[in-house]
């Protein structure tokens, strides 16, 4: 870019300089030329008036005028010819062609009154012809013509000198133009160079840095958007790191418990009472089960996270689907004497991925049981409008504190770790439910009051749009 701006400005400067100097030179040369022609023509007209005044044509001779003509020719450094209207030369300052005839198309035009001045360039000379008008009443009567042939070497010399000056000026302009182009392009690309340096720095691994928002408005806008994207990438990277560390931690906990249990059994050698042995072994089995739950939850989440994850869309009766899920979870609710209520306001058939939606709803309803009080209730209702269907899962449970409500959908987030662990929770259930609903282009909303209960509302389009 630096180079392009430099070359463009330089070429432009050269072009303008050449154009300007040519215009100057041509104007000056033209002015000199017309000044010379006007000067000679007015002198010829003056001579013509003299000729007409003394009736030179009639007398055929006039010494004083002849001398004046010679003077004029000398001052012009050229040749002056005076013709009569019958094309006869009555004075020629160069050679004695007196009484000879001079006729050509131009003279004819002058004599016929068609032209008042004819100027012709003949090699290094200029030929100027003007008519001689009679001095009488009829001023337009042509009585003859005056022809002057004057050298134009003075014009050529002036023009050459002007051209030399012009070339010098041109060289100066080109040098100046080059310097200007270099300086201008340097300043125009200065901010871009700084931005490029920042980008290189970020690309070399400093993703947490941002780019200086400098330069022209448009560049500042681009940089600001780029910084926004960098910020988003940073958030993603942070959440990825957090996820990996959470996964390792969650997977390690059951392992550590198992190791402690196994170690203590080993330390006791052969003297382990059968009862204790059984107790430790069943604890280990419980830890293995937990490890299993975490791994299967993680696998579900990973599957839902995959962009390319396929949706197996079929038309499903939603009321029936919810009832099947509730039937499966009923024994769990019964353990704590939790009342299970199903309400259907309308029949709903929707295009969904049955496996994924079952996973989401199972997690929500199971949470309603897990985070409930004994003898509480869980109410699930199904409704729809012309575009969406709604599944509402309400419980009379412990509720979620206001400041935690935003985070419960995060992976591994648990409000009360001890309670979640007690109930076999992994902190992945709501993340799985959220992802599954999002894959259906739906939304999930949460209303909760601490100590009173929680309501999740899932809203999904009746028609799936990929
Ligand atoms: P977990 O496996 O721990 O249940 P979830 O992702 O399903 O993980 O839930 C995250 C956290 O949100 C839970 O640990 C719990 O603290 C809270 N939570 C979820 N559902 C409810 C609910 N119905 N009532 C109260 N708290 C809930």
XYZ file of C-alpha atoms and ligand atoms in Angstrom:
493
model
C 0.000 0.000 0.000
C 2.854 2.329 0.901
C 4.440 1.667 -2.478
C 1.123 2.022 -4.369
C 0.300 5.387 -2.771
C 3.860 6.576 -3.385
C 3.781 5.589 -7.069
C 0.250 6.980 -7.591
C 1.037 10.354 -6.041
C 4.329 10.533 -7.909
C 2.762 9.706 -11.280
C 0.013 12.239 -10.587
C 2.553 14.911 -9.660
C 4.581 14.229 -12.818
C 1.452 14.271 -14.967
C 0.255 17.585 -13.514
C 3.753 19.110 -13.836
C 4.103 18.049 -17.480
C 0.618 19.305 -18.306
C 1.144 22.578 -16.477
C 4.537 23.283 -18.047
C 3.275 22.411 -21.518
C 0.333 24.730 -21.033
C 2.666 27.472 -19.821
C 5.097 27.004 -22.686
C 2.427 26.823 -25.392
C 0.690 29.888 -23.984
C 3.897 31.854 -23.870
C 4.968 30.887 -27.425
C 1.524 31.644 -28.792
C 1.506 35.008 -27.095
C 4.930 35.899 -28.506
C 3.821 34.797 -31.968
C 0.579 36.797 -31.993
C 2.366 39.845 -30.556
C 4.874 39.694 -33.392
C 2.179 39.200 -36.069
C 0.051 42.020 -34.617
C 3.089 44.314 -34.536
C 4.093 43.561 -38.125
C 0.492 43.796 -39.371
C -0.069 47.181 -37.749
C 3.153 48.455 -39.303
C 2.024 47.106 -42.685
C -1.343 48.789 -42.225
C 0.416 52.043 -41.404
C 2.555 51.684 -44.540
C -0.561 50.891 -46.586
C -2.228 54.079 -45.256
C 0.830 56.069 -46.278
C 0.732 54.529 -49.738
C -2.979 55.300 -50.126
C -2.489 58.824 -48.730
C 0.044 59.922 -51.291
C -1.729 58.155 -54.051
C 1.356 56.073 -54.571
C -0.577 53.827 -56.848
C -1.300 56.672 -59.142
C 2.146 58.183 -59.239
C 3.908 54.880 -59.373
C 6.730 56.429 -57.383
C 7.421 58.162 -54.159
C 10.903 58.367 -52.897
C 10.012 59.108 -49.337
C 7.651 56.195 -49.119
C 10.164 53.968 -50.793
C 12.661 54.897 -48.099
C 10.088 54.309 -45.370
C 9.417 50.892 -46.829
C 13.123 50.123 -46.839
C 13.326 51.304 -43.209
C 10.412 49.096 -42.258
C 11.971 46.095 -43.997
C 15.251 46.803 -42.222
C 13.547 47.138 -38.837
C 11.689 43.884 -39.423
C 14.896 42.324 -40.683
C 12.839 41.027 -43.586
C 11.363 41.843 -46.913
C 8.445 44.114 -47.791
C 6.581 44.064 -51.083
C 3.937 46.560 -52.170
C 1.535 45.499 -54.900
C -0.876 47.477 -56.967
C -4.413 46.275 -57.484
C -3.360 44.958 -60.865
C -0.912 42.628 -59.008
C 2.072 44.639 -60.258
C 4.955 44.981 -57.806
C 5.609 48.655 -57.189
C 8.119 48.164 -54.398
C 10.190 45.173 -53.298
C 12.824 45.802 -50.686
C 14.693 42.630 -51.414
C 15.321 42.396 -55.121
C 14.300 44.621 -57.833
C 11.179 42.925 -59.063
C 9.599 46.242 -59.724
C 6.968 46.194 -62.455
C 6.779 42.446 -62.278
C 3.572 40.711 -61.269
C 2.908 38.814 -58.095
C -0.165 36.678 -57.913
C -1.329 33.703 -55.985
C -4.534 32.556 -54.224
C -3.793 34.488 -51.042
C -3.173 37.728 -52.926
C -6.386 37.139 -54.830
C -8.272 36.830 -51.539
C -6.693 40.024 -50.229
C -7.364 41.985 -53.409
C -10.947 40.746 -53.565
C -11.479 42.001 -50.042
C -12.119 38.497 -48.738
C -9.337 38.593 -46.171
C -8.031 41.436 -44.049
C -4.912 39.623 -43.049
C -3.245 36.444 -44.206
C -0.441 34.904 -42.180
C 1.582 31.951 -43.431
C 4.571 30.159 -42.087
C 7.199 29.314 -44.703
C 10.132 27.453 -43.117
C 11.936 29.854 -40.799
C 9.903 32.793 -42.126
C 6.437 34.202 -41.631
C 4.596 35.829 -44.481
C 2.006 38.477 -43.617
C -0.281 40.066 -46.196
C -2.608 42.982 -45.642
C -4.712 44.985 -48.115
C -4.220 48.672 -48.865
C -7.502 50.550 -48.738
C -8.191 53.699 -50.694
C -7.959 56.928 -48.704
C -11.218 58.168 -50.195
C -14.787 57.963 -48.957
C -15.086 54.323 -49.695
C -12.577 53.027 -47.173
C -13.197 49.412 -48.156
C -11.970 49.765 -51.705
C -8.772 47.689 -52.092
C -6.063 49.444 -54.012
C -3.248 47.072 -53.441
C -1.529 44.916 -50.857
C 1.500 44.930 -48.613
C 3.376 41.696 -48.053
C 6.043 41.273 -45.437
C 8.252 38.247 -45.026
C 9.912 38.289 -41.605
C 12.235 35.746 -39.972
C 10.943 33.946 -36.939
C 14.268 32.943 -35.424
C 13.638 35.365 -32.541
C 10.445 33.420 -31.782
C 12.285 30.114 -32.052
C 15.041 31.390 -29.750
C 12.522 32.662 -27.198
C 10.604 29.425 -27.380
C 13.805 27.353 -26.970
C 14.800 29.412 -23.953
C 11.330 28.990 -22.503
C 11.522 25.281 -23.118
C 14.827 25.065 -21.275
C 13.358 26.916 -18.336
C 10.314 24.730 -18.494
C 12.440 21.587 -18.429
C 14.352 22.864 -15.428
C 11.084 23.630 -13.701
C 9.791 20.206 -14.662
C 12.806 18.451 -13.164
C 12.368 20.521 -9.977
C 8.667 19.617 -9.872
C 9.406 15.923 -10.410
C 11.978 15.898 -7.604
C 9.539 17.746 -5.371
C 6.717 15.394 -6.444
C 8.829 12.376 -5.580
C 9.721 13.744 -2.151
C 6.068 14.658 -1.570
C 4.912 11.182 -2.618
C 7.385 9.489 -0.260
C 6.454 11.708 2.704
C 2.704 11.542 2.054
C 2.629 7.768 1.627
C 4.736 7.399 4.774
C 2.261 9.405 6.843
C -0.835 7.825 5.276
C 0.374 4.304 6.035
C 1.941 5.061 9.417
C -1.148 3.964 11.386
C -1.598 0.894 9.215
C 1.983 -0.129 9.945
C 1.328 0.221 13.657
C -1.882 -1.833 13.294
C -0.023 -4.478 11.311
C 2.592 -4.637 14.080
C -0.144 -5.161 16.663
C -1.764 -7.884 14.521
C 1.610 -9.648 14.118
C 2.097 -9.462 17.865
C -1.336 -11.010 18.455
C -0.734 -13.652 15.783
C 2.506 -14.619 17.521
C 0.436 -15.887 20.452
C -0.640 -12.853 22.483
C -4.372 -13.323 21.864
C -5.285 -11.437 25.014
C -3.916 -8.185 23.570
C -5.952 -5.749 21.465
C -5.116 -3.545 18.495
C -4.685 0.208 18.885
C -7.745 1.964 17.433
C -5.963 4.697 15.472
C -5.991 6.210 11.998
C -8.816 7.196 9.690
C -12.450 6.660 10.676
C -12.915 3.601 8.419
C -9.732 1.967 9.695
C -10.725 2.668 13.307
C -14.103 1.012 12.638
C -12.480 -2.131 11.195
C -10.010 -2.326 14.088
C -12.780 -1.870 16.630
C -14.797 -4.750 15.073
C -11.666 -6.862 14.970
C -11.054 -6.158 18.677
C -14.633 -7.200 19.379
C -14.040 -10.522 17.583
C -10.778 -10.959 19.505
C -12.682 -10.343 22.747
C -15.259 -12.972 21.822
C -12.525 -15.444 20.919
C -10.911 -14.746 24.267
C -14.170 -15.486 26.078
C -14.477 -18.760 24.140
C -10.890 -19.666 24.899
C -11.412 -18.939 28.606
C -14.537 -21.076 28.690
C -12.726 -23.875 26.850
C -9.904 -23.799 29.412
C -12.398 -23.726 32.257
C -14.264 -26.653 30.720
C -11.117 -28.747 30.341
C -10.053 -28.037 33.904
C -13.582 -28.798 35.164
C -13.692 -32.068 33.231
C -10.337 -33.179 34.630
C -11.405 -32.202 38.118
C -14.768 -33.965 37.866
C -13.228 -37.123 36.463
C -10.477 -37.147 39.060
C -12.761 -36.882 42.092
C -14.292 -40.400 41.861
C -10.841 -41.773 40.993
C -9.343 -40.217 44.136
C -12.159 -41.662 46.275
C -11.648 -45.094 44.750
C -7.898 -44.905 45.337
C -8.407 -43.935 49.008
C -10.862 -46.797 49.488
C -8.604 -49.334 47.763
C -5.512 -48.103 49.662
C -7.181 -48.435 53.026
C -8.309 -51.975 52.161
C -4.787 -52.874 51.089
C -3.259 -51.412 54.267
C -5.442 -53.612 56.380
C -4.043 -56.675 54.643
C -5.848 -59.997 55.161
C -7.476 -58.851 58.370
C -10.271 -56.870 56.723
C -13.629 -57.711 58.250
C -16.024 -58.974 55.601
C -18.558 -56.252 56.429
C -16.064 -53.425 56.005
C -14.764 -55.026 52.852
C -18.280 -55.137 51.408
C -18.948 -51.534 52.445
C -15.751 -50.286 50.818
C -16.412 -52.270 47.695
C -19.961 -50.921 47.356
C -18.561 -47.367 47.831
C -16.138 -48.060 45.024
C -18.953 -49.341 42.820
C -20.876 -46.115 43.566
C -17.834 -44.061 42.530
C -17.486 -46.089 39.330
C -21.186 -45.484 38.619
C -20.649 -41.763 39.155
C -17.646 -41.738 36.827
C -19.885 -43.460 34.296
C -22.637 -40.867 34.668
C -20.151 -38.024 34.202
C -18.640 -39.641 31.131
C -22.026 -40.370 29.529
C -23.209 -36.816 30.302
C -20.015 -35.452 28.765
C -20.505 -37.585 25.697
C -24.102 -36.310 25.325
C -22.849 -32.742 25.619
C -20.057 -33.261 23.122
C -22.532 -34.765 20.668
C -24.840 -31.775 21.089
C -21.916 -29.373 20.799
C -20.844 -30.656 17.438
C -21.907 -28.215 14.758
C -22.401 -31.022 12.288
C -24.476 -32.956 14.757
C -27.306 -34.396 12.741
C -30.902 -33.751 13.742
C -33.140 -36.765 13.257
C -36.364 -34.895 12.686
C -39.690 -36.707 12.897
C -43.264 -35.640 13.667
C -43.866 -36.482 17.308
C -46.868 -36.246 19.622
C -45.411 -34.027 22.347
C -48.054 -34.901 24.968
C -47.264 -38.557 24.543
C -43.502 -37.921 24.673
C -43.780 -35.969 27.959
C -46.009 -38.634 29.483
C -43.508 -41.381 28.607
C -40.662 -39.407 30.213
C -42.754 -38.774 33.322
C -43.694 -42.433 33.573
C -40.029 -43.383 33.502
C -39.179 -40.866 36.234
C -42.213 -41.632 38.407
C -40.367 -44.188 40.629
C -37.715 -41.533 41.386
C -40.446 -39.074 42.410
C -42.221 -41.720 44.423
C -39.085 -42.326 46.517
C -39.592 -38.890 48.086
C -43.341 -38.859 47.838
C -43.305 -36.125 45.235
C -46.589 -35.606 43.428
C -46.321 -35.784 39.644
C -48.876 -33.719 37.687
C -49.262 -33.649 33.927
C -51.435 -31.038 32.212
C -52.172 -30.824 28.531
C -53.992 -27.785 27.134
C -53.956 -28.882 23.515
C -52.870 -31.752 21.370
C -49.424 -30.937 19.972
C -47.574 -32.589 17.147
C -44.221 -31.072 16.245
C -41.164 -31.718 14.116
C -38.431 -32.596 16.582
C -35.440 -34.832 17.231
C -37.054 -37.199 19.700
C -33.833 -38.418 21.332
C -32.453 -34.925 21.895
C -35.672 -33.424 23.204
C -36.185 -36.440 25.500
C -32.703 -35.817 26.905
C -33.510 -32.150 27.556
C -36.911 -32.764 29.161
C -35.638 -35.693 31.247
C -32.957 -33.432 32.717
C -35.455 -30.675 33.537
C -38.015 -32.994 35.107
C -35.346 -34.950 36.961
C -33.988 -31.689 38.390
C -37.524 -30.856 39.535
C -37.420 -34.056 41.579
C -33.793 -33.803 42.695
C -33.997 -30.240 43.967
C -37.383 -30.651 45.627
C -38.575 -31.116 49.193
C -40.012 -34.399 50.368
C -43.782 -34.519 49.717
C -43.445 -31.711 47.178
C -44.819 -31.620 43.627
C -43.622 -31.361 40.032
C -46.093 -30.081 37.446
C -45.448 -30.471 33.704
C -47.756 -28.827 31.181
C -47.868 -28.787 27.381
C -49.364 -25.990 25.308
C -48.967 -24.411 21.892
C -49.872 -21.471 19.708
C -49.828 -21.262 15.897
C -46.021 -21.241 15.746
C -44.498 -22.741 18.877
C -45.167 -25.375 21.492
C -44.392 -24.763 25.160
C -43.418 -27.207 27.881
C -43.517 -25.876 31.395
C -41.753 -27.755 34.206
C -42.667 -26.357 37.627
C -41.554 -27.597 41.008
C -42.062 -26.777 44.648
C -38.359 -27.185 45.349
C -35.484 -25.273 46.860
C -35.381 -22.636 44.143
C -32.308 -20.982 42.632
C -30.818 -17.778 44.117
C -31.174 -14.743 41.788
C -27.427 -14.283 41.364
C -26.986 -17.910 40.205
C -29.822 -17.991 37.680
C -27.634 -16.728 34.818
C -25.023 -19.397 35.384
C -27.009 -22.593 35.931
C -26.850 -23.383 32.195
C -23.015 -23.260 32.271
C -21.249 -26.581 32.081
C -20.384 -28.008 35.536
C -22.030 -25.113 37.344
C -23.826 -26.177 40.486
C -25.481 -23.912 43.038
C -24.941 -26.259 45.939
C -22.128 -28.660 45.136
C -22.778 -30.932 48.108
C -26.456 -31.322 47.327
C -25.827 -31.865 43.638
C -23.280 -34.548 44.428
C -25.636 -36.153 46.887
C -28.270 -36.401 44.171
C -25.752 -37.697 41.640
C -25.615 -34.440 39.683
C -22.743 -33.632 37.349
C -23.553 -29.982 36.669
C -24.055 -30.867 33.001
C -27.815 -31.537 32.937
C -28.973 -27.978 32.222
C -26.135 -27.395 29.729
C -27.310 -30.488 27.848
C -30.966 -29.361 28.000
C -30.041 -25.865 26.824
C -27.989 -27.137 23.884
C -30.707 -29.578 22.825
C -33.346 -26.815 22.861
C -31.070 -24.449 20.923
C -30.568 -27.130 18.273
C -34.337 -27.091 17.777
C -34.053 -23.269 17.265
C -35.918 -22.894 20.546
C -35.500 -20.960 23.821
C -35.440 -21.958 27.438
C -36.476 -19.603 30.232
C -36.068 -19.884 33.940
C -38.173 -18.343 36.751
C -37.235 -19.180 40.302
C -37.683 -17.993 43.852
C -35.389 -19.234 46.581
C -37.207 -21.620 48.911
C -40.409 -21.576 46.849
C -39.677 -23.387 43.637
C -38.470 -23.178 40.056
C -40.140 -23.044 36.650
C -38.446 -23.832 33.340
C -40.307 -22.956 30.139
C -39.140 -24.534 26.900
C -40.408 -22.956 23.699
C -39.734 -24.679 20.358
C -41.077 -24.045 16.821
C -43.714 -26.554 15.708
C -42.028 -26.759 12.312
C -38.300 -27.408 12.345
C -36.293 -25.034 10.197
C -32.757 -26.151 9.521
P -26.775 -31.144 38.178
O -26.290 -32.340 37.499
O -25.924 -30.688 39.289
O -28.222 -31.217 38.528
P -27.637 -29.226 36.253
O -26.880 -28.603 35.141
O -28.822 -30.026 35.928
O -26.583 -29.993 37.118
O -28.074 -28.037 37.190
C -27.168 -27.070 37.569
C -27.507 -26.559 38.934
O -28.685 -25.778 38.894
C -27.798 -27.629 39.914
O -26.623 -28.055 40.548
C -28.746 -26.962 40.878
O -28.006 -26.287 41.852
C -29.467 -25.966 40.033
N -30.795 -26.447 39.615
C -31.136 -27.035 38.457
N -32.451 -27.327 38.399
C -32.974 -26.906 39.555
C -34.286 -26.894 40.109
N -35.337 -27.414 39.467
N -34.439 -26.367 41.334
C -33.412 -25.849 42.004
N -32.153 -25.811 41.548
C -31.918 -26.336 40.337
